[in-house]
Tab-separated table of C-alpha atoms and ligand atoms in Angstrom:
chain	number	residue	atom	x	y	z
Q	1	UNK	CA	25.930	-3.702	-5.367
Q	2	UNK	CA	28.202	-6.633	-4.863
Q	3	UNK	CA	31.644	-7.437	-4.170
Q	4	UNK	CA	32.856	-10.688	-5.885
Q	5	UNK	CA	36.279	-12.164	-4.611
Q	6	UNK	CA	39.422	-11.642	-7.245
Q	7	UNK	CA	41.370	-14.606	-8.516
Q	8	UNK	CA	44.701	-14.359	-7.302
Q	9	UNK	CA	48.319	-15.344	-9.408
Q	10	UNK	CA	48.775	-18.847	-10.084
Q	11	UNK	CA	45.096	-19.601	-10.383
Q	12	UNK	CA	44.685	-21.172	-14.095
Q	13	UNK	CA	41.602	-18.944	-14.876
Q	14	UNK	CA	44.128	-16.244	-15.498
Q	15	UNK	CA	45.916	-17.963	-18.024
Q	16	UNK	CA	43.142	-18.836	-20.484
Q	17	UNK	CA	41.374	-17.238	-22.941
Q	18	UNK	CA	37.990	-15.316	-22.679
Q	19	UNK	CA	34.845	-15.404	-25.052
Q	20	UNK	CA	33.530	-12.815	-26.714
Q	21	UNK	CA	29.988	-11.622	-25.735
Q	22	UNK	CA	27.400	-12.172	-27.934
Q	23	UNK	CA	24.251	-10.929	-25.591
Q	24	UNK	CA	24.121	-7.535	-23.548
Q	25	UNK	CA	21.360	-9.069	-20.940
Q	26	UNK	CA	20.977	-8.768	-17.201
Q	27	UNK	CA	23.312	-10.864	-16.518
Q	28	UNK	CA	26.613	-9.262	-18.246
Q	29	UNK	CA	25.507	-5.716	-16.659
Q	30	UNK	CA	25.559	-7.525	-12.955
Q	31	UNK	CA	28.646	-8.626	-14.139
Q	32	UNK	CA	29.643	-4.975	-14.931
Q	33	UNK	CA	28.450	-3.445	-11.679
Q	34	UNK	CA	29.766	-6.141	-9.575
Q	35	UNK	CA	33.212	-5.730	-10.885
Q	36	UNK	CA	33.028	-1.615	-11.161
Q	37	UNK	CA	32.065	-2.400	-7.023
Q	38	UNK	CA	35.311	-5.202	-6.511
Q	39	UNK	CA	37.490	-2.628	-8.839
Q	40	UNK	CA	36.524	0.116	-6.187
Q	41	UNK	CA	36.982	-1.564	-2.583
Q	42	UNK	CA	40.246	-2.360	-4.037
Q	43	UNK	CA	40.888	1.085	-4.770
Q	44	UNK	CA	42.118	-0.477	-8.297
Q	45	UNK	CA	42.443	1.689	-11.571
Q	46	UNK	CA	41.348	-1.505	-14.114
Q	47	UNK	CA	39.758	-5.185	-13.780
Q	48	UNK	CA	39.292	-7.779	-16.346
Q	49	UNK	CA	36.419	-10.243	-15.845
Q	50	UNK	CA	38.827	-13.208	-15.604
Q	51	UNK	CA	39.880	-11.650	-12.374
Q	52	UNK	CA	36.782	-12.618	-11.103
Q	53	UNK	CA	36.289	-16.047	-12.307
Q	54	UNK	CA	34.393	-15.255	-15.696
Q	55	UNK	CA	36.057	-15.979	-18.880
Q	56	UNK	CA	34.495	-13.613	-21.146
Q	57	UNK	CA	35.656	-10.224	-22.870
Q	58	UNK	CA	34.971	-7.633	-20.709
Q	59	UNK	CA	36.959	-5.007	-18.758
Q	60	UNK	CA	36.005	-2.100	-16.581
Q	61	UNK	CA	38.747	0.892	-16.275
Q	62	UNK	CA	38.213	3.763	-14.093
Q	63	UNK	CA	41.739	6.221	-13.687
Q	64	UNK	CA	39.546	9.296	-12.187
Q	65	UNK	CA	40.099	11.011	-15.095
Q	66	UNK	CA	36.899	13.004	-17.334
Q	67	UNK	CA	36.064	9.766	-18.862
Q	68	UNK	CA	34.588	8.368	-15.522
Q	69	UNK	CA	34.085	4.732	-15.684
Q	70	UNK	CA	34.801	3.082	-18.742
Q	71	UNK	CA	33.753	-0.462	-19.834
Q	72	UNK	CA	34.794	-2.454	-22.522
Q	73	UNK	CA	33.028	-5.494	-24.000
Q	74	UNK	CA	35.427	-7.467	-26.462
Q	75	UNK	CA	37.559	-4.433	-26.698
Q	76	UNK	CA	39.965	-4.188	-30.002
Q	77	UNK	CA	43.497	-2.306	-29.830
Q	78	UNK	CA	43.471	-0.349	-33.023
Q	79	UNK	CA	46.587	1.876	-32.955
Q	80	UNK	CA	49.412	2.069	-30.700
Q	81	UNK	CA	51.927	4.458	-30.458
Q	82	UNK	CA	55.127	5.857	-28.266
Q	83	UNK	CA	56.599	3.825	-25.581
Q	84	UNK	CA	56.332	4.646	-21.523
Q	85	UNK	CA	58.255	2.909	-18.820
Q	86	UNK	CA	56.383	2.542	-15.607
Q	87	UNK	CA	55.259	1.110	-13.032
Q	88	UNK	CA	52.526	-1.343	-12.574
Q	89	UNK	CA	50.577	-3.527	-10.571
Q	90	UNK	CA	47.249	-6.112	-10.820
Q	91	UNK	CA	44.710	-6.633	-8.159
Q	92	UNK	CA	45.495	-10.305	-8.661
Q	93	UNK	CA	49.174	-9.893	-7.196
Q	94	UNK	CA	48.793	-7.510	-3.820
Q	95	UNK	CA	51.622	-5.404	-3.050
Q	96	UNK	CA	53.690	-6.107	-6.180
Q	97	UNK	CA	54.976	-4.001	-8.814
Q	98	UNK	CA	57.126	-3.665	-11.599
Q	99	UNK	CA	58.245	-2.028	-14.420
Q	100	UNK	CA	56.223	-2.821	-17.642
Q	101	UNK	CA	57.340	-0.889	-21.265
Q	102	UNK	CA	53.685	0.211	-22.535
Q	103	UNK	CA	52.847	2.313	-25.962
Q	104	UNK	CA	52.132	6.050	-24.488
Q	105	UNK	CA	48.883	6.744	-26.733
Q	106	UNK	CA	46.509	3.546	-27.423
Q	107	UNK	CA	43.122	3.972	-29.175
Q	108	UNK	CA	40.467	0.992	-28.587
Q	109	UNK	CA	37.556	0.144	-30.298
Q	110	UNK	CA	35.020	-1.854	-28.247
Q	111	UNK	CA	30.871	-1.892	-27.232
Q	112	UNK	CA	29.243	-0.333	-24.526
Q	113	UNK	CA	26.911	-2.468	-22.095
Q	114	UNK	CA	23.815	-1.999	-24.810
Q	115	UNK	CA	26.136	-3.673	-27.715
Q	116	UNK	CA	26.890	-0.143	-29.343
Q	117	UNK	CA	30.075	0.317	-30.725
Q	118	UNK	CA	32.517	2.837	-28.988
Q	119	UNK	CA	36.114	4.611	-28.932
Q	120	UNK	CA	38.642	5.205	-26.740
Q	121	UNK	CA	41.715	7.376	-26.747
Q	122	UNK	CA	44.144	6.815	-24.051
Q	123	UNK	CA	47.788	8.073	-22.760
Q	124	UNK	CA	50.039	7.362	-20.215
Q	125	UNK	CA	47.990	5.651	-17.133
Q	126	UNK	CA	44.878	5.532	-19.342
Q	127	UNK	CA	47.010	3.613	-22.167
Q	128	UNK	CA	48.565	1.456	-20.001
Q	129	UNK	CA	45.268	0.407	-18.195
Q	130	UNK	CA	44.008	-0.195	-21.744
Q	131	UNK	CA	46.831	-2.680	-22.358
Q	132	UNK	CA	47.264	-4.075	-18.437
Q	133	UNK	CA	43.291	-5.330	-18.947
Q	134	UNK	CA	43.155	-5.997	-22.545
Q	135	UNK	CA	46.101	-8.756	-21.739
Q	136	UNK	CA	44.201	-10.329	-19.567
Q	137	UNK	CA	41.458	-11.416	-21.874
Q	138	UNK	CA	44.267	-13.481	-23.404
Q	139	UNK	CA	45.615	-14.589	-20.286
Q	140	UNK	CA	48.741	-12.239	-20.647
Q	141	UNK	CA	49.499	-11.086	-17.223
Q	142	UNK	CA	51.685	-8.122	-16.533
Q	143	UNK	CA	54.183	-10.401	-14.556
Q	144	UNK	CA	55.020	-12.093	-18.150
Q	145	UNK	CA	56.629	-8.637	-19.402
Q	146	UNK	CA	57.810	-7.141	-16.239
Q	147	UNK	CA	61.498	-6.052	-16.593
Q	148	UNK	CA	62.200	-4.988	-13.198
Q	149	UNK	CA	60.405	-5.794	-9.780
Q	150	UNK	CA	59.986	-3.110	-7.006
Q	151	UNK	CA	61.081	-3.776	-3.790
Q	152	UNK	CA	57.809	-4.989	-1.698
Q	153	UNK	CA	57.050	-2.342	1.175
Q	154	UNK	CA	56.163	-3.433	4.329
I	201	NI	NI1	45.632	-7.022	-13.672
């Protein structure tokens, strides 16, 4: 169990573009657990390894729903469909949110920590954590399509 520190906004790691991963070792699953532990103490719903300094293609997503913790190495959007206007936020900008236009169903195609191939189906918060983290491997942050900011609370 480790905590690693998250890369806030303006930081250039979050603007570039992550490798894919070509070996499922020790290494990328300490990479998984640390960032399922960072994700957690910051009661977030989605991190993308960029967020903690690492430019490669993984993402972990956990939206306490029956999937449990999902992670996604070099993860694929295959369909999209529907449109949901929300809000959203990013661990890498505390206390700010905005409205982002999503697709309301998003299917992913992606492999599992072993290299195995796997599918996701996802609506509403699921769908938009798929896209939210998915961007982020590109170094597309949610800040570039936000249409409206919320008020910051004190
Ligand atoms: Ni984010």
């Amino acid at each position: 169990m480790a905590k690693r520190e998250i890369v806030k906004f303006g930081e250039d790691v979050l603007r570039q573009k992550c490798e894919e991963v070509t070996e499922f070792n020790e290494e990328l699953w300490e990479l998984l657990d640390d960032m399922y532990d960072t994700m957690m103490e910051a009661n977030g719903v989605g991190l993308a390894a960029p967020q903690v300094g690492v430019l490669k293609r993984v993402v972990v997503i956990d939206v306490d729903d029956d999937n449990g913790t999902i992670e996604l190495i070099n993860p694929v959007i295959t369909r999209m469909t529907g449109k949901q206007n929300g809000t959203e936020g990013c661990l890498s900008y505390p206390n700010k949110y905005g409205y982002v236009q999503r697709p309301n169903k998003v299917r992913v195609k992606a492999l599992n920590r072993y290299g195995k191939p796997v599918e996701y189906r996802g609506t509403e918060l699921l769908a938009r954590a798929f896209c939210h983290e998915i961007d982020h491997l590109n170094g597309i942050l949610f800040s570039d399509k936000v249409t409206e900011w919320v008020e910051e609370e004190k």
